[in-house]
Short mmCIF file of N, CA, C and O in Angstrom, two decimals:
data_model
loop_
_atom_site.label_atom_id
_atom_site.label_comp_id
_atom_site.label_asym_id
_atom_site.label_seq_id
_atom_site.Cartn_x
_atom_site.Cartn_y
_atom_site.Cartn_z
N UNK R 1 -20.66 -16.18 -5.09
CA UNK R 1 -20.13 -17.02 -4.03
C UNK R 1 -20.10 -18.46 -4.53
O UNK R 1 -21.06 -18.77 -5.25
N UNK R 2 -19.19 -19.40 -4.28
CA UNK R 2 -19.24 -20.86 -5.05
C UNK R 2 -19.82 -21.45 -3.81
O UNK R 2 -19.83 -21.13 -2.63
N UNK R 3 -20.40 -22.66 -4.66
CA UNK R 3 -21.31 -23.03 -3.90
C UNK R 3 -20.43 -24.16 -2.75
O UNK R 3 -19.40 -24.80 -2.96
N UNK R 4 -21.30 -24.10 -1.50
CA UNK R 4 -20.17 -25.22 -0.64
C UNK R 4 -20.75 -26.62 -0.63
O UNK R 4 -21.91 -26.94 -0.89
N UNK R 5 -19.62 -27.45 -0.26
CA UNK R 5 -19.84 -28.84 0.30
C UNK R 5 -20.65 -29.23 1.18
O UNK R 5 -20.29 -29.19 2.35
N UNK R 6 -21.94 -29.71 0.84
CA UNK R 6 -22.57 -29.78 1.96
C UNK R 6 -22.00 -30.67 3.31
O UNK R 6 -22.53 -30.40 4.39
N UNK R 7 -21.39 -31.27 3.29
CA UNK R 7 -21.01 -32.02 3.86
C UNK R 7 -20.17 -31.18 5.02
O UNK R 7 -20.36 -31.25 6.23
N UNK R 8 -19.01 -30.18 4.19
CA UNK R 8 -18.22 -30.00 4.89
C UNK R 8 -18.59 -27.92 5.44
O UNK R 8 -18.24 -27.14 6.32
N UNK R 9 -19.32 -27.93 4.43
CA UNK R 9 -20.24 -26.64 4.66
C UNK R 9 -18.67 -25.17 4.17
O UNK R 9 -18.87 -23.97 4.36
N UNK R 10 -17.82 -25.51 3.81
CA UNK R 10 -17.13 -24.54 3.33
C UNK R 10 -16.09 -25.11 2.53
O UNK R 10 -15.84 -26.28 2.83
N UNK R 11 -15.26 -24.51 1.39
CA UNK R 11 -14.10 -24.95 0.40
C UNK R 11 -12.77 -24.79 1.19
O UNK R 11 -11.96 -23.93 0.85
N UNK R 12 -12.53 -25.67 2.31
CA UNK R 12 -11.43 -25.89 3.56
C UNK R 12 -10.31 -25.67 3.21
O UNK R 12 -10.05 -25.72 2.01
N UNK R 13 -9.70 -25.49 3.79
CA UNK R 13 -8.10 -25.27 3.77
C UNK R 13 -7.61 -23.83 3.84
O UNK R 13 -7.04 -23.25 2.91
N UNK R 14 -7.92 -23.28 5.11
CA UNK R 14 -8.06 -22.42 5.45
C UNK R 14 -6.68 -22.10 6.60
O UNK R 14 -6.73 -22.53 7.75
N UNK R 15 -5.64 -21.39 6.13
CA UNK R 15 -4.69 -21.44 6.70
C UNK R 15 -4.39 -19.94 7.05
O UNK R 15 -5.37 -19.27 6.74
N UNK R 16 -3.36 -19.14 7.60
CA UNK R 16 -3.43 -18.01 8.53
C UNK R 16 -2.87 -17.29 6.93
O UNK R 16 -3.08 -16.09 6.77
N UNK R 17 -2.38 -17.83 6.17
CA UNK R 17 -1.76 -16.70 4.82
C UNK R 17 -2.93 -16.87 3.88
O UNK R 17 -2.77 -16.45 2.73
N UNK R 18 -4.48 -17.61 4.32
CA UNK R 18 -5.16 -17.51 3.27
C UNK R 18 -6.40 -16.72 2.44
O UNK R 18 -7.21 -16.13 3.16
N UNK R 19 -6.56 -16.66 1.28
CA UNK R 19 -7.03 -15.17 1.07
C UNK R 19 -8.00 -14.79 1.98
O UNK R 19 -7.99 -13.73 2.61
N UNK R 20 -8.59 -15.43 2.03
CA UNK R 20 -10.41 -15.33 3.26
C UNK R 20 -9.64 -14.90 4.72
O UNK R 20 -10.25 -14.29 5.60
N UNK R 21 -8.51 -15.21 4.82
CA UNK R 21 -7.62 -14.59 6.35
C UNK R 21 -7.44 -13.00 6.15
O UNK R 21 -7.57 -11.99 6.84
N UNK R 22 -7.11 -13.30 4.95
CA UNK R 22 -5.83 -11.57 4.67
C UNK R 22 -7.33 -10.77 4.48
O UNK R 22 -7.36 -9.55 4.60
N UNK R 23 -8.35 -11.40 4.23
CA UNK R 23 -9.51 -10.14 4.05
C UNK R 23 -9.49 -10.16 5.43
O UNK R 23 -8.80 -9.37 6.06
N UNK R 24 -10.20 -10.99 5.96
CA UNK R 24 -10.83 -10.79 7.56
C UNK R 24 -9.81 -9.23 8.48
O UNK R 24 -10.15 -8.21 9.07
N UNK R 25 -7.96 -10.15 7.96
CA UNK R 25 -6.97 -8.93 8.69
C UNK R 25 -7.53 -7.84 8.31
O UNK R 25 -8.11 -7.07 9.09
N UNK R 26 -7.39 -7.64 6.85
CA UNK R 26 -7.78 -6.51 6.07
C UNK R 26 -8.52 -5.67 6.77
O UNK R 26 -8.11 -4.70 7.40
N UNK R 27 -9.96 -6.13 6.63
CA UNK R 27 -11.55 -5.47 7.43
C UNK R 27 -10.77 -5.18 9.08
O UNK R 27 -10.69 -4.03 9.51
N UNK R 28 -10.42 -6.00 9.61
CA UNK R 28 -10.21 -5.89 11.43
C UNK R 28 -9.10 -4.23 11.39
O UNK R 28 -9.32 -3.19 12.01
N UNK R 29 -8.00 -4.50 10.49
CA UNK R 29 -7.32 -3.18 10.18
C UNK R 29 -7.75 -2.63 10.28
O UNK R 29 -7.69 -1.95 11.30
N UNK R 30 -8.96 -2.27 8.85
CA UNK R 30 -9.45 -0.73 8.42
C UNK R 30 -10.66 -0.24 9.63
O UNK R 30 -10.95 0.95 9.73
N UNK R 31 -11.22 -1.12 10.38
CA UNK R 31 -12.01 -0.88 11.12
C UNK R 31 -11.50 -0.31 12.27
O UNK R 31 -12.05 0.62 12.87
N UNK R 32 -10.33 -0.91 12.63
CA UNK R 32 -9.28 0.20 13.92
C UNK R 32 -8.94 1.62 13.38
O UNK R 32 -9.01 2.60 14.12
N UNK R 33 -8.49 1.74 11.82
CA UNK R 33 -8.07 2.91 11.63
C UNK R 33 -9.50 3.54 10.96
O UNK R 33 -9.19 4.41 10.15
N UNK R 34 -10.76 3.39 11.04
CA UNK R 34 -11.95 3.84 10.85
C UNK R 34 -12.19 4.52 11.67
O UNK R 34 -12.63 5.63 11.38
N UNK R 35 -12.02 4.16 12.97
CA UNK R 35 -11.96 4.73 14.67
C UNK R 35 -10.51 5.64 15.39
O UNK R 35 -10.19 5.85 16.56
N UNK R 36 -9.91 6.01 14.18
CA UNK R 36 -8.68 5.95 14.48
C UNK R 36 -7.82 6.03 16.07
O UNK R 36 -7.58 7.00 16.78
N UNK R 37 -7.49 4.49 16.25
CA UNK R 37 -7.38 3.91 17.00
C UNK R 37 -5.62 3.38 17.06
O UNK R 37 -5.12 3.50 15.94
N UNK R 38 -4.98 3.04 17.73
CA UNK R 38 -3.99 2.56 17.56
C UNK R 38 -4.19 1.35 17.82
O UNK R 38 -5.37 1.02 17.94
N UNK R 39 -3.00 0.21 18.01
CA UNK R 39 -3.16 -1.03 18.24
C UNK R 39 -3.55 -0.79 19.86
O UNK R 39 -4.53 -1.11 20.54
N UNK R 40 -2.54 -0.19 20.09
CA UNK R 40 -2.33 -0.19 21.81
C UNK R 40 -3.26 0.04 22.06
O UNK R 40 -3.76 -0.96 22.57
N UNK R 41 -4.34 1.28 22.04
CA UNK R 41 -5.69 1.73 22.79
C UNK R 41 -6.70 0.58 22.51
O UNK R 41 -7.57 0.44 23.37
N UNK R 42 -6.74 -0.55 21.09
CA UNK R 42 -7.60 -1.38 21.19
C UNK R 42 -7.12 -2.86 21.98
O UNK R 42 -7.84 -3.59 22.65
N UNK R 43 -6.05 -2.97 21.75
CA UNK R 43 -5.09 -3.65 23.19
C UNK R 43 -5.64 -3.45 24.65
O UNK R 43 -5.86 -4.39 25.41
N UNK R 44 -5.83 -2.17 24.93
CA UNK R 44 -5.86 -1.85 26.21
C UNK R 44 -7.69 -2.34 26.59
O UNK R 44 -8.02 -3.34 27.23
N UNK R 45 -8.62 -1.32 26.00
CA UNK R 45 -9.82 -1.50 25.39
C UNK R 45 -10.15 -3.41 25.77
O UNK R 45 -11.24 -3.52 26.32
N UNK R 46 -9.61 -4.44 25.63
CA UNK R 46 -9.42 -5.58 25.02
C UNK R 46 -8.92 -6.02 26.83
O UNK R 46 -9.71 -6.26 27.75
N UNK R 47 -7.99 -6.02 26.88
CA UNK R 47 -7.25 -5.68 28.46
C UNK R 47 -6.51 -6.89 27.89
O UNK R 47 -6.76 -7.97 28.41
N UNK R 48 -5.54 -6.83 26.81
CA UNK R 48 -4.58 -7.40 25.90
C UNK R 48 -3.56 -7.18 26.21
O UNK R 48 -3.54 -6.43 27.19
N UNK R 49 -2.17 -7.61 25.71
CA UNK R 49 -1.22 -6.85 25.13
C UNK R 49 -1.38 -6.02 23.89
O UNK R 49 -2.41 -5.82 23.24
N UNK R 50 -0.31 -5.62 23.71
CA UNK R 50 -0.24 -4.58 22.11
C UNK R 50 -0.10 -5.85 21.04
O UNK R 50 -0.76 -5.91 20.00
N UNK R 51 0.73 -6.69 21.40
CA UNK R 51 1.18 -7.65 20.67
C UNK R 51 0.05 -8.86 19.98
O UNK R 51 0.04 -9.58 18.98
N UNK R 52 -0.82 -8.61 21.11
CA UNK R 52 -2.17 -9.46 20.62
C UNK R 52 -2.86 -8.96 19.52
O UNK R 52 -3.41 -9.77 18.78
N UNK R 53 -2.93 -7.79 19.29
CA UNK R 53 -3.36 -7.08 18.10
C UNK R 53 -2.63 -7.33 16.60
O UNK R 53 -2.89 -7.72 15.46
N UNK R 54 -1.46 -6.79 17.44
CA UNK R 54 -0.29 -6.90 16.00
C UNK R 54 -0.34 -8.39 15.77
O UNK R 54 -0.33 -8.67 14.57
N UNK R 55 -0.37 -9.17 16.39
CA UNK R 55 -0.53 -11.21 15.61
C UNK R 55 -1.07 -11.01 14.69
O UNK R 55 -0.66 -11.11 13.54
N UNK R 56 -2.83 -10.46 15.34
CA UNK R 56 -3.90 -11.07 14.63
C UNK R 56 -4.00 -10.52 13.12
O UNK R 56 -4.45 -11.10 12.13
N UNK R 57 -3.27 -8.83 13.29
CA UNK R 57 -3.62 -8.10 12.25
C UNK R 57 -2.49 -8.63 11.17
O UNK R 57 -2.72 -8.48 9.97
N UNK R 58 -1.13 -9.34 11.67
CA UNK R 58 -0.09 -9.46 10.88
C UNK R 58 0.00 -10.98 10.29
O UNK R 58 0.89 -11.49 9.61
N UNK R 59 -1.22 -11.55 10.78
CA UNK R 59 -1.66 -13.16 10.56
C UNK R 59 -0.87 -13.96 11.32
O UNK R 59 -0.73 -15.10 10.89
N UNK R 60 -0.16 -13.63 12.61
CA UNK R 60 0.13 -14.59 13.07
C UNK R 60 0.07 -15.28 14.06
O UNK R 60 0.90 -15.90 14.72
N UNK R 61 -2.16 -14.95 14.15
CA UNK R 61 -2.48 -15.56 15.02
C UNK R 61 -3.91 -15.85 15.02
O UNK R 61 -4.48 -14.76 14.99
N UNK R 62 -4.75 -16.80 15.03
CA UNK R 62 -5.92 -16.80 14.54
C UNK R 62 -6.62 -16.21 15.40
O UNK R 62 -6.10 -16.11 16.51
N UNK R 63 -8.13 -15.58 15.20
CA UNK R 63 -8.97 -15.32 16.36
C UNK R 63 -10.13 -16.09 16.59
O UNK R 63 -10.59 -16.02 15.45
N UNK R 64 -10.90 -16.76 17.19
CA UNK R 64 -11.89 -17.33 17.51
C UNK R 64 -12.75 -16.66 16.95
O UNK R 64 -12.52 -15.59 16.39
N UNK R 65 -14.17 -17.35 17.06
CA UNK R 65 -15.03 -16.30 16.66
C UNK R 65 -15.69 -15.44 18.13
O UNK R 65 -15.82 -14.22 18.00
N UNK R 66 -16.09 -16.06 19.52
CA UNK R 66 -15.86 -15.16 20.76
C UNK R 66 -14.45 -13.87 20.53
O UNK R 66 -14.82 -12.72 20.33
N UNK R 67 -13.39 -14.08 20.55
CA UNK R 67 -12.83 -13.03 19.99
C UNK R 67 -12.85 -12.53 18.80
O UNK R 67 -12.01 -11.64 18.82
N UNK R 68 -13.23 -12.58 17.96
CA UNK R 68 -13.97 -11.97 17.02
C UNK R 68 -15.06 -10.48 17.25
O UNK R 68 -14.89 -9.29 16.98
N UNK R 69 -15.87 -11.02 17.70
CA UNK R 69 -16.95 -10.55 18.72
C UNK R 69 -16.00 -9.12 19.28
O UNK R 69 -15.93 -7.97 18.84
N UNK R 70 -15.33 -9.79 20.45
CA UNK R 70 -14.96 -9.07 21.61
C UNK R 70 -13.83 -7.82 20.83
O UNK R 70 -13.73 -6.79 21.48
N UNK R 71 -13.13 -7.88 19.69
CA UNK R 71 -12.46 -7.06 19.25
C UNK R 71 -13.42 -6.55 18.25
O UNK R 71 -12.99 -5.41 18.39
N UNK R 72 -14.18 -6.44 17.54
CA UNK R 72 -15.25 -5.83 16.77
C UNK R 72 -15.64 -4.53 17.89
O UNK R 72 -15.56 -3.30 17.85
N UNK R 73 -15.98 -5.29 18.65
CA UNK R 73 -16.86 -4.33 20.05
C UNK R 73 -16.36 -3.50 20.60
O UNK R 73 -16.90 -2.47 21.02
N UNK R 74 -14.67 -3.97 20.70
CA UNK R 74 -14.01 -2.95 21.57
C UNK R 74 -13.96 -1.77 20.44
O UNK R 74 -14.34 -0.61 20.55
N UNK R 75 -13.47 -2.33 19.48
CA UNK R 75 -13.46 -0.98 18.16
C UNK R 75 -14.52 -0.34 17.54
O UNK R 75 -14.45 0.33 16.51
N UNK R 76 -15.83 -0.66 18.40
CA UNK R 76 -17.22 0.54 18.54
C UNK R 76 -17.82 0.01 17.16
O UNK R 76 -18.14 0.92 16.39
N UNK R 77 -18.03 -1.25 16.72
CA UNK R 77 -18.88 -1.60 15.79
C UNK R 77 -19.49 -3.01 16.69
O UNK R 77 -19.07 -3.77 17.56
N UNK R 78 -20.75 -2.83 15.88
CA UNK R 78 -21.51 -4.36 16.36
C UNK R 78 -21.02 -5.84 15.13
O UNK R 78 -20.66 -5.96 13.96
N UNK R 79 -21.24 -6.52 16.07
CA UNK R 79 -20.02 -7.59 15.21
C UNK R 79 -21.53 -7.88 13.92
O UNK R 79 -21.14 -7.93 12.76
N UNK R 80 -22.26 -7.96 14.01
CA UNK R 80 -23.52 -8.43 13.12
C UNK R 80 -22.61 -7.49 11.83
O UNK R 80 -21.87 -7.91 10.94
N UNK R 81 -23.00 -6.22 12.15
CA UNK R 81 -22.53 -5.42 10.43
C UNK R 81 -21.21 -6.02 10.35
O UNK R 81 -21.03 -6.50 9.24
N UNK R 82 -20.30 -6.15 11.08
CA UNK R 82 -18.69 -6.15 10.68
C UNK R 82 -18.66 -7.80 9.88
O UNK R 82 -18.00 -8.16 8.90
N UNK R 83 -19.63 -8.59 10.72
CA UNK R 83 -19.21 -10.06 9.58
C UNK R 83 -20.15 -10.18 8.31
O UNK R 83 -20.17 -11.10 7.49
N UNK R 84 -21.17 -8.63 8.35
CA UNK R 84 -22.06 -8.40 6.45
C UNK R 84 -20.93 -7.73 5.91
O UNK R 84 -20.95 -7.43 4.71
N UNK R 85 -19.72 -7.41 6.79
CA UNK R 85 -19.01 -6.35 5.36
C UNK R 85 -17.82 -7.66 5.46
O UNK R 85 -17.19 -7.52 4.41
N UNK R 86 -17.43 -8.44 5.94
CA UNK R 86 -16.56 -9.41 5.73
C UNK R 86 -16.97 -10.62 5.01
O UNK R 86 -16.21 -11.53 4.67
N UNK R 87 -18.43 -10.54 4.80
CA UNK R 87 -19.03 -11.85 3.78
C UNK R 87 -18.79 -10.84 2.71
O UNK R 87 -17.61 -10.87 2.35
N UNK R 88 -19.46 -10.01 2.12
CA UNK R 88 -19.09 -8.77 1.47
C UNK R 88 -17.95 -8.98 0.49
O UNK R 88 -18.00 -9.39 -0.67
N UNK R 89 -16.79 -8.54 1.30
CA UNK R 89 -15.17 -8.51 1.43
C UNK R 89 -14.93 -9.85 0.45
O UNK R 89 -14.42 -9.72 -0.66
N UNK R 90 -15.37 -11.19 1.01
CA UNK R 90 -14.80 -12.44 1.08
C UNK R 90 -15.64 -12.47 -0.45
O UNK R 90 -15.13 -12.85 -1.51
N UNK R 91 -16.74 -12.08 -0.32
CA UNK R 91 -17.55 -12.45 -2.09
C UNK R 91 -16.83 -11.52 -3.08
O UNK R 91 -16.87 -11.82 -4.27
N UNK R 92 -16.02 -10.16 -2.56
CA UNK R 92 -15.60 -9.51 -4.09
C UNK R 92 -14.07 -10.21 -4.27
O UNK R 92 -13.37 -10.17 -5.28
N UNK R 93 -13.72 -10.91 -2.90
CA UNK R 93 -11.99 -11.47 -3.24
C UNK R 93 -12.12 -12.55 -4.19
O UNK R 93 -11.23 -12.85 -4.98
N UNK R 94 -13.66 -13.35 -4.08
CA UNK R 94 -13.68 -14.56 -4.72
C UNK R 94 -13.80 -14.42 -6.53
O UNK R 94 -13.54 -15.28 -7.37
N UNK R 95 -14.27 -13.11 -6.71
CA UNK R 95 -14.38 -13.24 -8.04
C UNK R 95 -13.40 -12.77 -8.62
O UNK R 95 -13.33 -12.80 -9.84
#
């Protein structure tokens, strides 16, 4: 992992096409089709549209970290493991 800015506490510039995004999509994906789930049932699950899913998963839409949370949950994982396999994720993209 490189080390961060203390200052700014991460290497910024963090935009919706950027690699640390496309993992996060990545993980949020494989974790719906882990459950095999469609968008819609975790949409519904969510009390979403379908379309809210497809943004987030297609990057074109950020999620908070409260939604973060709340879509982890609906897709039957506890968000604690899902952001150890997305630090995980984010440490094998970096090397």
């Amino acid at each position: 992992m490189r080390p961060l800015d203390p200052i700014s506490a991460s290497p910024m510039r963090d935009t919706l096409r950027s690699p640390r995004q496309q993992v996060l999509r990545r993980l949020l994906r494989d974790l719906r089709k882990r459950r095999n789930l469609t968008q819609s049932q975790v949409a519904e699950r969510l009390a979403k549209p379908q379309s809210f899913v497809a943004k987030y998963e297609r990057g074109e839409r950020r999620l908070s970290v409260i939604e973060f949370i709340d879509v982890v949950r609906a897709l039957g994982f506890e968000p604690s493991v899902a952001i150890r396999q997305l630090l995980e994720a984010m440490d094998r993209a970096d090397r």
